[in-house]
Each structure stands twice: as C-alpha cells, then as structure tokens.
Amino acid sequence: MDLAETISYMIETFTPKDKEQTDSAVHKLVRAGTKAPITTEDDIPFTTKQIREAIKEMDKKKAPGKDGIMSDILHCAFSLLSKSTTALYNGCLRMACFPRRWKTAIIIPINKPGKETSNDIAKYRPISLIRTIAKILETVLINRIMYHMHSQNLLSQNQYGFTPQTSTVDAVMDIKHYTQKSMEEGQYVALIKMVLLVVPRMHLNVTFSFQGILKNKKRWFKSDT
C-alpha cells in the first residue's frame, strides 16, 4: 500500500462518512429523531468575559491549525478588538453556524507506544489540529453544555471523563473496590474494553433533544456552513 492509499484508508477509518444507506434499524430511528421539531428556546449571548476566559485557557504551546495562528496572537487581537470578537462568536451562536473553514483540520497520525512495527491501522492515534479561533468556539459551547448537564443532574455518577474533580484514577479505584467486593461475595467479575472512535452528529442531536439543550446549540450540530 503506497502513501496515498494509506492516507485514504486512515481517513475512511478515523473520519467515516455518515452514509444513510448503511443505517441499521437503530440508526434509522435515531436519524428520524433528528428531524423532530426543536421546541427549546435559544441560548443567551456569550459575554466578553466568557470569551476572554476561553482564550486564556488555551495552551500557548499547542500547535496551531491550518491558518498558523497561535493562541497568544488571538489573545493580543482580543485585547484590541474584544467587542468585535465577542460579536463574531455571538453571530455564530445566533445563526447556529460553525463555519466550514473552521472545521478543517490537519490530521497527524501518532504511533501508539509498542506498536511501531504493526501493520494494523489501529496502531495510530490521530491528532487533529484545528484553528485556534475554532477552539474558542468549541470551548464556550462545551462550557454551556456542561453547565446545563451538571446543573440539571443529567450526567451519570459513573461519568469520569470531562467531569470536574474526577479522573481515570477515580474510575480505576471504583473498579478496584467493585472487584474486591464481588470476590469477597464469591461472585465473578468480567471486564470489557470498548473503544469509541466516532459519535455521529445525529446521535448528539437526539441526545440533546432528550436533555433539553437549548435550540441554537442543537442546531449547531447540524451546521454544514
């Protein structure tokens, strides 16, 4: 397999297209759910403070996206054009638009430790470098969604990732305690490893419909502009 074929295969594996003709029965129900009317209200505009804090959170050492703009450059621009920058992100929020150009990423495949000589495509961990300006939009959106999920107690108590003051260590300790208790009671314990590479946007739309996420944020996940 030459370089072009390898890259093509990696793209198909790590970023598969959403093909309606391959839907299972469950996927068909999920897709139908995305067409249901959105009845929640629009979210309130972002504040200048929220945008400023999102920019400050950006790691200055992180590699930039295709435009080459680092976070410190965006920070300097925001100090001069804070109102205009905030208006830009609020325009995206109001129109439920995530610009197509901002979605373009540079994908760098990183070899997983110990699998350098493997021929399996799974030996790679793809790293996507997106524009810093897009990261800010993602950050303020995620902050709003996570606030809603936490304030409404919509997350499982077994949710460790992307949850404040929890980590994989907490997950491992819970497994340890559960295993010890089960063994003491003479029960069997089975561990199953699952790896989820891609979550289709239609699944997110249906999930957000059930969780009461506000309208313009749900429309965002359908944005192809």
Short mmCIF file of C-alpha atoms in Angstrom, two decimals:
data_model
loop_
_atom_site.label_atom_id
_atom_site.label_comp_id
_atom_site.label_asym_id
_atom_site.label_seq_id
_atom_site.Cartn_x
_atom_site.Cartn_y
_atom_site.Cartn_z
CA MET A 1 0.00 0.00 0.00
CA ASP A 2 1.54 3.32 -1.07
CA LEU A 3 1.35 6.60 0.88
CA ALA A 4 -1.78 7.86 -0.91
CA GLU A 5 -3.66 4.61 -0.29
CA THR A 6 -2.55 4.59 3.35
CA ILE A 7 -3.79 8.14 3.94
CA SER A 8 -7.08 7.38 2.17
CA TYR A 9 -7.60 4.28 4.32
CA MET A 10 -6.81 6.20 7.51
CA ILE A 11 -9.33 8.91 6.62
CA GLU A 12 -12.03 6.32 5.95
CA THR A 13 -11.24 4.61 9.27
CA PHE A 14 -10.92 7.61 11.58
CA THR A 15 -13.37 10.01 9.89
CA PRO A 16 -16.03 7.82 8.24
CA LYS A 17 -18.80 9.46 6.25
CA ASP A 18 -22.35 9.41 7.55
CA LYS A 19 -23.99 7.17 4.94
CA GLU A 20 -27.75 6.88 5.36
CA GLN A 21 -27.94 3.75 3.17
CA THR A 22 -25.84 1.82 5.72
CA ASP A 23 -28.09 2.68 8.69
CA SER A 24 -29.13 -0.12 10.99
CA ALA A 25 -32.66 -0.21 12.41
CA VAL A 26 -31.46 1.69 15.48
CA HIS A 27 -29.67 4.30 13.36
CA LYS A 28 -32.82 4.84 11.30
CA LEU A 29 -34.77 5.62 14.46
CA VAL A 30 -32.04 7.97 15.62
CA ARG A 31 -31.94 9.74 12.26
CA ALA A 32 -35.72 10.16 12.29
CA GLY A 33 -35.43 11.72 15.75
CA THR A 34 -33.12 14.44 14.44
CA LYS A 35 -35.93 15.68 12.18
CA ALA A 36 -38.29 16.31 15.08
CA PRO A 37 -39.13 19.99 15.74
CA ILE A 38 -36.87 21.82 18.21
CA THR A 39 -39.05 23.28 20.96
CA THR A 40 -36.49 24.73 23.37
CA GLU A 41 -35.59 28.42 23.44
CA ASP A 42 -32.38 29.98 22.08
CA ASP A 43 -29.45 30.32 24.45
CA ILE A 44 -28.38 33.74 25.75
CA PRO A 45 -25.41 35.50 24.08
CA PHE A 46 -21.83 34.91 25.18
CA THR A 47 -20.31 37.64 27.32
CA THR A 48 -16.98 39.31 26.66
CA LYS A 49 -15.74 37.80 29.94
CA GLN A 50 -16.60 34.28 28.79
CA ILE A 51 -14.73 34.73 25.52
CA ARG A 52 -11.74 36.24 27.34
CA GLU A 53 -11.59 33.32 29.79
CA ALA A 54 -11.84 30.78 26.96
CA ILE A 55 -8.89 32.43 25.19
CA LYS A 56 -6.85 32.46 28.41
CA GLU A 57 -7.46 28.73 28.82
CA MET A 58 -5.75 27.98 25.50
CA ASP A 59 -2.33 26.38 25.87
CA LYS A 60 0.19 28.69 24.19
CA LYS A 61 2.44 25.70 23.43
CA LYS A 62 -0.22 23.87 21.41
CA ALA A 63 0.36 23.62 17.68
CA PRO A 64 -1.94 25.83 15.59
CA GLY A 65 -4.30 24.77 12.84
CA LYS A 66 -4.09 25.38 9.11
CA ASP A 67 -4.00 29.18 9.46
CA GLY A 68 -0.91 29.08 11.72
CA ILE A 69 -2.43 31.47 14.27
CA MET A 70 -1.26 30.70 17.82
CA SER A 71 -3.38 31.37 20.90
CA ASP A 72 -1.13 34.23 22.06
CA ILE A 73 -1.79 36.03 18.78
CA LEU A 74 -5.54 35.65 19.29
CA HIS A 75 -5.13 36.89 22.86
CA CYS A 76 -3.42 40.05 21.62
CA ALA A 77 -6.11 40.57 18.98
CA PHE A 78 -8.84 40.17 21.59
CA SER A 79 -7.25 42.81 23.83
CA LEU A 80 -7.67 45.28 20.96
CA LEU A 81 -10.95 44.03 19.49
CA SER A 82 -12.81 42.43 22.39
CA LYS A 83 -16.27 43.66 21.38
CA SER A 84 -15.83 42.65 17.74
CA THR A 85 -14.50 39.22 18.69
CA THR A 86 -17.39 38.64 21.09
CA ALA A 87 -19.84 39.76 18.39
CA LEU A 88 -18.26 37.26 15.98
CA TYR A 89 -18.89 34.33 18.32
CA ASN A 90 -22.37 35.55 19.19
CA GLY A 91 -23.12 35.72 15.47
CA CYS A 92 -22.17 32.04 15.24
CA LEU A 93 -24.39 31.30 18.24
CA ARG A 94 -27.35 33.27 16.92
CA MET A 95 -27.21 31.68 13.47
CA ALA A 96 -26.24 28.23 14.81
CA CYS A 97 -23.27 28.34 12.44
CA PHE A 98 -19.91 26.66 12.82
CA PRO A 99 -18.04 27.93 9.73
CA ARG A 100 -16.97 25.15 7.38
CA ARG A 101 -13.44 26.58 7.12
CA TRP A 102 -13.07 26.39 10.90
CA LYS A 103 -13.84 22.66 10.76
CA THR A 104 -10.84 21.94 8.52
CA ALA A 105 -8.12 20.16 10.48
CA ILE A 106 -4.58 18.95 9.97
CA ILE A 107 -4.58 15.28 10.99
CA ILE A 108 -1.28 13.91 12.30
CA PRO A 109 -1.08 10.14 12.96
CA ILE A 110 0.94 9.31 16.09
CA ASN A 111 2.24 5.79 16.64
CA LYS A 112 0.99 4.22 19.86
CA PRO A 113 3.82 3.01 22.14
CA GLY A 114 4.90 -0.55 21.38
CA LYS A 115 3.03 -0.74 18.07
CA GLU A 116 5.55 0.94 15.79
CA THR A 117 6.10 -2.20 13.68
CA SER A 118 2.43 -3.21 13.49
CA ASN A 119 0.58 -3.16 10.17
CA ASP A 120 -2.77 -2.57 11.90
CA ILE A 121 -4.28 0.86 11.26
CA ALA A 122 -5.25 0.92 14.96
CA LYS A 123 -1.58 1.47 15.84
CA TYR A 124 -2.14 5.15 15.08
CA ARG A 125 -3.69 7.75 17.35
CA PRO A 126 -4.85 10.58 15.10
CA ILE A 127 -4.29 14.11 16.38
CA SER A 128 -6.41 16.83 14.79
CA LEU A 129 -5.01 20.36 14.70
CA ILE A 130 -7.83 22.84 14.24
CA ARG A 131 -7.74 26.61 14.11
CA THR A 132 -7.41 28.35 17.49
CA ILE A 133 -10.37 30.58 16.63
CA ALA A 134 -12.44 27.39 16.27
CA LYS A 135 -11.17 26.03 19.59
CA ILE A 136 -12.55 29.11 21.33
CA LEU A 137 -15.97 28.50 19.80
CA GLU A 138 -15.82 24.85 20.89
CA THR A 139 -14.77 25.83 24.41
CA VAL A 140 -17.58 28.31 25.09
CA LEU A 141 -20.09 25.88 23.59
CA ILE A 142 -18.86 22.95 25.69
CA ASN A 143 -18.87 25.12 28.82
CA ARG A 144 -22.53 25.99 28.24
CA ILE A 145 -23.49 22.36 27.58
CA MET A 146 -21.60 21.02 30.60
CA TYR A 147 -23.14 23.68 32.86
CA HIS A 148 -26.59 22.58 31.70
CA MET A 149 -25.80 18.89 32.20
CA HIS A 150 -24.36 19.39 35.68
CA SER A 151 -26.94 21.89 36.90
CA GLN A 152 -29.76 19.56 35.85
CA ASN A 153 -28.02 16.43 37.22
CA LEU A 154 -28.20 14.77 33.82
CA LEU A 155 -24.82 13.00 33.95
CA SER A 156 -24.33 9.52 35.35
CA GLN A 157 -22.45 9.21 38.63
CA ASN A 158 -20.16 6.86 36.71
CA GLN A 159 -19.14 9.60 34.29
CA TYR A 160 -15.47 10.34 34.94
CA GLY A 161 -14.23 11.95 31.74
CA PHE A 162 -14.87 15.67 31.21
CA THR A 163 -16.16 15.96 34.76
CA PRO A 164 -14.68 18.44 37.26
CA GLN A 165 -12.59 16.92 40.08
CA THR A 166 -12.69 13.41 38.61
CA SER A 167 -10.20 11.44 36.54
CA THR A 168 -9.29 7.97 35.30
CA VAL A 169 -7.82 7.32 38.76
CA ASP A 170 -11.33 7.56 40.24
CA ALA A 171 -12.61 5.13 37.62
CA VAL A 172 -9.83 2.64 38.38
CA MET A 173 -10.43 2.89 42.14
CA ASP A 174 -14.17 2.27 41.67
CA ILE A 175 -13.38 -0.81 39.57
CA LYS A 176 -10.94 -1.99 42.23
CA HIS A 177 -13.49 -1.60 45.04
CA TYR A 178 -16.24 -3.27 42.98
CA THR A 179 -13.95 -6.18 42.10
CA GLN A 180 -12.83 -6.69 45.68
CA LYS A 181 -16.40 -6.65 46.98
CA SER A 182 -17.59 -9.09 44.31
CA MET A 183 -14.74 -11.52 45.01
CA GLU A 184 -15.44 -11.38 48.74
CA GLU A 185 -19.03 -12.33 47.98
CA GLY A 186 -17.92 -15.22 45.76
CA GLN A 187 -19.09 -13.62 42.53
CA TYR A 188 -17.44 -13.46 39.12
CA VAL A 189 -16.24 -10.21 37.59
CA ALA A 190 -15.78 -9.64 33.85
CA LEU A 191 -14.07 -6.56 32.39
CA ILE A 192 -14.92 -5.47 28.84
CA LYS A 193 -12.83 -2.90 26.99
CA MET A 194 -14.66 -0.70 24.49
CA VAL A 195 -13.17 1.97 22.25
CA LEU A 196 -15.49 4.57 20.73
CA LEU A 197 -13.80 6.41 17.86
CA VAL A 198 -16.69 8.35 16.33
CA VAL A 199 -20.01 9.67 17.60
CA PRO A 200 -22.26 10.62 14.65
CA ARG A 201 -23.74 14.12 14.87
CA MET A 202 -27.25 12.71 14.52
CA HIS A 203 -26.78 10.81 17.80
CA LEU A 204 -25.78 14.03 19.56
CA ASN A 205 -28.83 15.83 18.20
CA VAL A 206 -31.21 13.19 19.54
CA THR A 207 -29.41 13.06 22.89
CA PHE A 208 -29.63 16.84 23.23
CA SER A 209 -33.34 16.72 22.37
CA PHE A 210 -33.95 14.42 25.33
CA GLN A 211 -31.74 16.50 27.64
CA GLY A 212 -33.41 19.85 26.89
CA ILE A 213 -30.36 21.53 25.37
CA LEU A 214 -31.29 24.96 24.05
CA LYS A 215 -32.30 25.32 20.41
CA ASN A 216 -29.41 27.18 18.81
CA LYS A 217 -26.87 24.79 20.35
CA LYS A 218 -28.70 21.78 18.93
CA ARG A 219 -28.91 23.42 15.50
CA TRP A 220 -25.14 23.91 15.71
CA PHE A 221 -24.54 20.19 15.36
CA LYS A 222 -26.43 20.19 12.09
CA SER A 223 -24.41 23.10 10.73
CA ASP A 224 -22.58 22.42 7.46
CA THR A 225 -21.87 26.07 6.64
#
